[in-house]
Amino acid sequence: MNKFKKAYLIFSLVFAMATIATALFVSSTTVYATEYSTEYGADNETYGATENAPNASDEVVGNRDSFTLTFDGEDGNFTATLRMLLILTIITLSPSILIMLTSFTRCVIVLHFTRAAIGTNTAPPNQILIGLALFLTLFIMSPVITTIKTEAIDPFDAGEITQEEAIDNAIAPVREFMYAQTQTKDLDLFCDISGISYEVDDYDSVPFTVVVPAFILSELRTAFIIGFLIYVPFIVIDMVVASVLMSMGMMMLPPTTISLPFKILLFVLVDGWNLVIGGLVKTFY
């Protein structure tokens, strides 16, 4: 697990540095091209330079490597450079968004508890558990993703709604999913901390920044409850094996060495992966 964390941190650092370098390069290139561009007529002949274009006798003044963030003054939209910077930033933070706003947290914690309860520390490996949790998340979140596509992305691409309306339409199904999985006491806790009050069954007035931590806390509680229920039958096997070994005077033999095959056998006979994953997915419906 430590190796995986180190590799993830190194990858995140390299990706962040590459993102910043790309943004700086694109910004300097865009600013330089805008300053010294010329206008062309229908016959592709130059008939006048832009007002910022230097004369032949003028010296080029300024640093081509400068980095500026500006808005278009007329319509108030982001410039192309700032749009690219925001997109790269969102891509960098997408793992955190995936973990915090979806069912990924509950899935990966339950799968970890399942492996720990059986006693196989490295089987399945971390890559398998994370990949399985990722595809379970895609399966569980598929209705939300479909709603976002039909109500936000497609109308925005068609020019039927504005950017602000598209963002609101994209957040709405995510909020609805989070509300369904958030316990009332967790939401009340963060509302009380932030000094916010809301009416019963009227969650739209609750800010998104309050819903997210309440949702994460509820996910952690639910995942640990499921993990406890998974642990119970395997603890019984450990206790029975330990009692038998002590009655036989084999106190120097670790009970886990004997109980591990029996736990794997029990898990296979009851079709444990079907029960665990099936029960996990049904908790979201």
Short mmCIF file of C-alpha atoms in Angstrom, two decimals:
data_model
loop_
_atom_site.label_atom_id
_atom_site.label_comp_id
_atom_site.label_asym_id
_atom_site.label_seq_id
_atom_site.Cartn_x
_atom_site.Cartn_y
_atom_site.Cartn_z
CA MET A 1 0.00 0.00 0.00
CA ASN A 2 2.89 2.35 0.81
CA LYS A 3 4.43 1.75 -2.60
CA PHE A 4 1.13 2.58 -4.25
CA LYS A 5 0.82 5.81 -2.24
CA LYS A 6 4.36 6.87 -3.16
CA ALA A 7 3.77 6.12 -6.83
CA TYR A 8 0.49 8.08 -6.77
CA LEU A 9 2.14 11.08 -5.10
CA ILE A 10 5.02 11.07 -7.59
CA PHE A 11 2.58 10.83 -10.52
CA SER A 12 0.44 13.68 -9.12
CA LEU A 13 3.52 15.88 -8.65
CA VAL A 14 4.81 15.21 -12.17
CA PHE A 15 1.36 15.79 -13.67
CA ALA A 16 0.94 19.07 -11.76
CA MET A 17 4.34 20.31 -12.95
CA ALA A 18 3.50 19.35 -16.52
CA THR A 19 0.17 21.17 -16.21
CA ILE A 20 1.81 24.37 -15.00
CA ALA A 21 4.49 24.21 -17.70
CA THR A 22 1.86 23.69 -20.41
CA ALA A 23 -0.24 26.59 -19.15
CA LEU A 24 2.78 28.90 -19.07
CA PHE A 25 3.83 27.91 -22.59
CA VAL A 26 0.34 28.35 -24.03
CA SER A 27 -0.08 31.68 -22.26
CA SER A 28 3.19 33.15 -23.55
CA THR A 29 2.50 31.91 -27.06
CA THR A 30 -1.04 33.35 -27.07
CA VAL A 31 0.02 36.74 -25.74
CA TYR A 32 2.85 37.05 -28.28
CA ALA A 33 0.66 35.99 -31.18
CA THR A 34 -2.07 38.47 -30.17
CA GLU A 35 0.33 41.39 -29.82
CA TYR A 36 1.96 41.08 -33.22
CA SER A 37 -0.83 39.71 -35.42
CA THR A 38 -1.86 41.42 -38.63
CA GLU A 39 -5.17 41.57 -40.46
CA TYR A 40 -5.71 40.18 -43.93
CA GLY A 41 -8.23 40.99 -46.61
CA ALA A 42 -10.28 38.63 -48.73
CA ASP A 43 -7.34 38.20 -51.14
CA ASN A 44 -5.04 37.25 -48.26
CA GLU A 45 -3.11 40.51 -48.63
CA THR A 46 -2.12 42.51 -45.62
CA TYR A 47 -4.01 45.78 -45.58
CA GLY A 48 -3.31 46.92 -42.03
CA ALA A 49 -1.74 45.83 -38.80
CA THR A 50 -3.51 45.70 -35.52
CA GLU A 51 -3.09 48.61 -33.22
CA ASN A 52 -0.63 46.71 -31.06
CA ALA A 53 1.62 45.70 -34.00
CA PRO A 54 5.03 47.41 -33.92
CA ASN A 55 6.42 49.46 -36.74
CA ALA A 56 9.46 48.28 -38.60
CA SER A 57 11.59 50.84 -36.78
CA ASP A 58 10.25 50.03 -33.32
CA GLU A 59 11.98 47.66 -31.03
CA VAL A 60 10.15 44.73 -29.62
CA VAL A 61 9.60 45.53 -25.98
CA GLY A 62 8.35 43.09 -23.40
CA ASN A 63 8.99 39.65 -22.13
CA ARG A 64 7.62 36.86 -24.31
CA ASP A 65 7.62 34.51 -21.31
CA SER A 66 5.25 36.65 -19.25
CA PHE A 67 2.10 34.97 -17.93
CA THR A 68 -1.18 36.90 -17.79
CA LEU A 69 -4.77 35.92 -17.01
CA THR A 70 -7.32 38.21 -18.65
CA PHE A 71 -10.99 38.37 -19.57
CA ASP A 72 -12.53 39.41 -22.85
CA GLY A 73 -13.88 42.86 -22.15
CA GLU A 74 -16.92 42.68 -24.42
CA ASP A 75 -18.80 39.50 -23.51
CA GLY A 76 -17.13 38.72 -20.16
CA ASN A 77 -16.09 35.19 -21.12
CA PHE A 78 -12.80 33.56 -20.21
CA THR A 79 -9.94 33.83 -22.65
CA ALA A 80 -8.67 30.68 -24.36
CA THR A 81 -5.60 30.59 -22.13
CA LEU A 82 -7.62 30.78 -18.93
CA ARG A 83 -10.07 28.16 -20.23
CA MET A 84 -7.19 25.76 -20.87
CA LEU A 85 -5.74 26.46 -17.42
CA LEU A 86 -9.09 25.72 -15.78
CA ILE A 87 -9.55 22.53 -17.78
CA LEU A 88 -6.08 21.27 -16.85
CA THR A 89 -6.75 22.12 -13.21
CA ILE A 90 -10.01 20.16 -13.27
CA ILE A 91 -8.22 17.20 -14.84
CA THR A 92 -5.61 17.34 -12.09
CA LEU A 93 -8.29 17.35 -9.38
CA SER A 94 -10.50 14.76 -11.08
CA PRO A 95 -9.27 11.86 -8.85
CA SER A 96 -10.36 13.78 -5.76
CA ILE A 97 -13.68 14.67 -7.37
CA LEU A 98 -14.22 11.02 -8.30
CA ILE A 99 -13.47 9.86 -4.75
CA MET A 100 -15.43 12.53 -2.89
CA LEU A 101 -18.61 12.95 -4.94
CA THR A 102 -19.36 9.40 -6.07
CA SER A 103 -19.81 5.91 -4.63
CA PHE A 104 -16.09 5.15 -4.98
CA THR A 105 -15.34 5.73 -1.28
CA ARG A 106 -17.83 3.15 -0.04
CA CYS A 107 -16.87 0.60 -2.69
CA VAL A 108 -13.12 0.69 -2.08
CA ILE A 109 -13.47 0.62 1.73
CA VAL A 110 -15.84 -2.37 1.66
CA LEU A 111 -13.54 -4.26 -0.70
CA HIS A 112 -10.59 -3.52 1.58
CA PHE A 113 -12.50 -4.83 4.62
CA THR A 114 -13.41 -7.96 2.67
CA ARG A 115 -9.78 -8.72 1.88
CA ALA A 116 -8.69 -7.96 5.44
CA ALA A 117 -11.43 -10.16 6.92
CA ILE A 118 -10.40 -13.14 4.81
CA GLY A 119 -6.78 -12.60 5.81
CA THR A 120 -5.20 -12.52 2.36
CA ASN A 121 -3.15 -9.34 2.66
CA THR A 122 -2.06 -9.15 -0.98
CA ALA A 123 -4.79 -11.08 -2.80
CA PRO A 124 -6.51 -9.45 -4.57
CA PRO A 125 -3.80 -6.78 -5.00
CA ASN A 126 -4.51 -3.09 -4.60
CA GLN A 127 -4.68 -2.51 -8.35
CA ILE A 128 -7.47 -5.08 -8.68
CA LEU A 129 -9.46 -3.65 -5.78
CA ILE A 130 -9.17 -0.08 -7.05
CA GLY A 131 -10.04 -1.12 -10.60
CA LEU A 132 -13.06 -3.09 -9.38
CA ALA A 133 -14.19 -0.16 -7.23
CA LEU A 134 -13.80 2.17 -10.23
CA PHE A 135 -15.98 0.05 -12.52
CA LEU A 136 -18.54 -0.44 -9.75
CA THR A 137 -18.60 3.34 -9.42
CA LEU A 138 -19.23 3.74 -13.15
CA PHE A 139 -22.05 1.20 -12.93
CA ILE A 140 -23.66 2.86 -9.92
CA MET A 141 -23.22 6.41 -11.24
CA SER A 142 -24.34 5.61 -14.82
CA PRO A 143 -27.86 7.09 -14.31
CA VAL A 144 -26.31 10.29 -12.94
CA ILE A 145 -23.82 10.48 -15.81
CA THR A 146 -26.62 9.94 -18.34
CA THR A 147 -28.70 12.70 -16.77
CA ILE A 148 -25.77 15.12 -16.84
CA LYS A 149 -25.17 14.35 -20.51
CA THR A 150 -28.80 14.78 -21.59
CA GLU A 151 -29.63 17.83 -19.46
CA ALA A 152 -26.33 19.73 -19.37
CA ILE A 153 -23.70 18.68 -21.91
CA ASP A 154 -25.88 18.10 -24.99
CA PRO A 155 -27.98 21.30 -24.62
CA PHE A 156 -24.84 23.34 -23.96
CA ASP A 157 -23.14 21.95 -27.07
CA ALA A 158 -26.26 22.75 -29.08
CA GLY A 159 -26.27 26.32 -27.78
CA GLU A 160 -29.66 25.94 -26.12
CA ILE A 161 -28.51 26.92 -22.62
CA THR A 162 -25.81 29.14 -21.19
CA GLN A 163 -22.70 28.03 -19.36
CA GLU A 164 -24.19 28.88 -15.95
CA GLU A 165 -27.35 26.89 -16.71
CA ALA A 166 -25.25 23.95 -17.87
CA ILE A 167 -23.30 23.96 -14.58
CA ASP A 168 -26.52 24.11 -12.56
CA ASN A 169 -28.05 21.27 -14.59
CA ALA A 170 -24.88 19.18 -14.10
CA ILE A 171 -24.77 19.72 -10.35
CA ALA A 172 -28.47 18.94 -9.80
CA PRO A 173 -28.31 15.13 -10.39
CA VAL A 174 -25.11 14.88 -8.34
CA ARG A 175 -26.81 16.68 -5.45
CA GLU A 176 -29.82 14.39 -5.74
CA PHE A 177 -27.58 11.31 -5.59
CA MET A 178 -25.70 12.69 -2.60
CA TYR A 179 -28.90 13.60 -0.75
CA ALA A 180 -30.20 10.05 -1.12
CA GLN A 181 -27.05 8.64 0.52
CA THR A 182 -26.52 11.34 3.17
CA GLN A 183 -27.91 10.75 6.63
CA THR A 184 -29.89 13.57 8.18
CA LYS A 185 -27.76 13.77 11.33
CA ASP A 186 -24.61 14.28 9.26
CA LEU A 187 -26.23 17.05 7.25
CA ASP A 188 -27.55 18.64 10.46
CA LEU A 189 -24.05 18.48 11.96
CA PHE A 190 -22.39 20.51 9.21
CA CYS A 191 -25.36 22.87 8.92
CA ASP A 192 -25.09 23.53 12.65
CA ILE A 193 -21.34 24.14 12.37
CA SER A 194 -21.78 26.57 9.46
CA GLY A 195 -24.85 28.25 11.02
CA ILE A 196 -27.22 27.27 8.22
CA SER A 197 -30.86 26.28 8.71
CA TYR A 198 -33.10 24.50 6.24
CA GLU A 199 -36.60 23.16 6.17
CA VAL A 200 -37.33 19.45 6.26
CA ASP A 201 -37.28 17.86 2.78
CA ASP A 202 -35.99 21.13 1.33
CA TYR A 203 -32.33 20.40 0.69
CA ASP A 204 -31.90 22.70 -2.30
CA SER A 205 -31.21 25.62 0.03
CA VAL A 206 -28.21 23.79 1.54
CA PRO A 207 -24.91 24.94 -0.06
CA PHE A 208 -22.93 22.39 -2.03
CA THR A 209 -19.92 22.93 0.25
CA VAL A 210 -22.02 21.66 3.17
CA VAL A 211 -23.50 18.69 1.33
CA VAL A 212 -20.12 17.27 0.28
CA PRO A 213 -18.58 16.72 3.75
CA ALA A 214 -21.90 15.40 5.08
CA PHE A 215 -22.05 12.93 2.20
CA ILE A 216 -18.45 11.79 2.80
CA LEU A 217 -19.12 11.26 6.52
CA SER A 218 -22.21 9.19 5.74
CA GLU A 219 -20.29 7.12 3.22
CA LEU A 220 -17.57 6.36 5.75
CA ARG A 221 -20.12 5.32 8.39
CA THR A 222 -22.02 3.07 5.97
CA ALA A 223 -18.82 1.47 4.67
CA PHE A 224 -17.60 0.68 8.19
CA ILE A 225 -20.95 -0.84 9.13
CA ILE A 226 -20.81 -3.11 6.08
CA GLY A 227 -17.19 -3.97 6.92
CA PHE A 228 -18.19 -5.00 10.45
CA LEU A 229 -20.90 -7.31 9.12
CA ILE A 230 -18.38 -8.89 6.74
CA TYR A 231 -15.88 -9.44 9.56
CA VAL A 232 -18.27 -11.30 11.90
CA PRO A 233 -18.35 -14.79 10.25
CA PHE A 234 -14.58 -14.80 9.71
CA ILE A 235 -13.94 -13.87 13.36
CA VAL A 236 -16.09 -16.85 14.40
CA ILE A 237 -13.86 -19.14 12.32
CA ASP A 238 -10.72 -17.65 13.92
CA MET A 239 -12.17 -18.18 17.40
CA VAL A 240 -13.13 -21.81 16.69
CA VAL A 241 -9.71 -22.62 15.23
CA ALA A 242 -7.92 -20.91 18.14
CA SER A 243 -10.00 -22.88 20.68
CA VAL A 244 -9.28 -26.19 18.94
CA LEU A 245 -5.54 -25.49 18.80
CA MET A 246 -5.43 -24.54 22.48
CA SER A 247 -7.34 -27.67 23.47
CA MET A 248 -4.79 -29.73 21.52
CA GLY A 249 -1.90 -27.97 23.22
CA MET A 250 -0.65 -26.42 19.98
CA MET A 251 -0.30 -22.94 21.40
CA MET A 252 2.85 -22.13 19.40
CA LEU A 253 1.05 -22.58 16.07
CA PRO A 254 -0.54 -19.30 14.83
CA PRO A 255 -4.33 -19.78 14.50
CA THR A 256 -4.40 -17.67 11.32
CA THR A 257 -2.24 -20.23 9.55
CA ILE A 258 -4.90 -22.90 10.05
CA SER A 259 -7.98 -20.69 9.77
CA LEU A 260 -6.99 -19.04 6.46
CA PRO A 261 -7.80 -22.08 4.25
CA PHE A 262 -11.13 -22.55 6.06
CA LYS A 263 -12.05 -18.88 5.57
CA ILE A 264 -11.21 -19.05 1.87
CA LEU A 265 -13.23 -22.27 1.58
CA LEU A 266 -16.22 -20.69 3.33
CA PHE A 267 -15.99 -17.59 1.13
CA VAL A 268 -15.94 -19.72 -2.02
CA LEU A 269 -18.77 -22.03 -0.95
CA VAL A 270 -21.18 -19.19 -0.17
CA ASP A 271 -20.14 -17.33 -3.35
CA GLY A 272 -18.79 -14.47 -1.27
CA TRP A 273 -17.88 -12.07 -4.06
CA ASN A 274 -21.42 -12.28 -5.42
CA LEU A 275 -22.89 -11.58 -2.00
CA VAL A 276 -20.51 -8.76 -1.11
CA ILE A 277 -20.65 -6.89 -4.41
CA GLY A 278 -24.36 -7.53 -4.91
CA GLY A 279 -25.17 -6.29 -1.41
CA LEU A 280 -22.85 -3.31 -1.83
CA VAL A 281 -24.45 -2.16 -5.07
CA LYS A 282 -27.97 -2.62 -3.69
CA THR A 283 -27.22 -0.23 -0.84
CA PHE A 284 -27.32 2.61 -3.39
CA TYR A 285 -30.81 1.73 -4.66
#
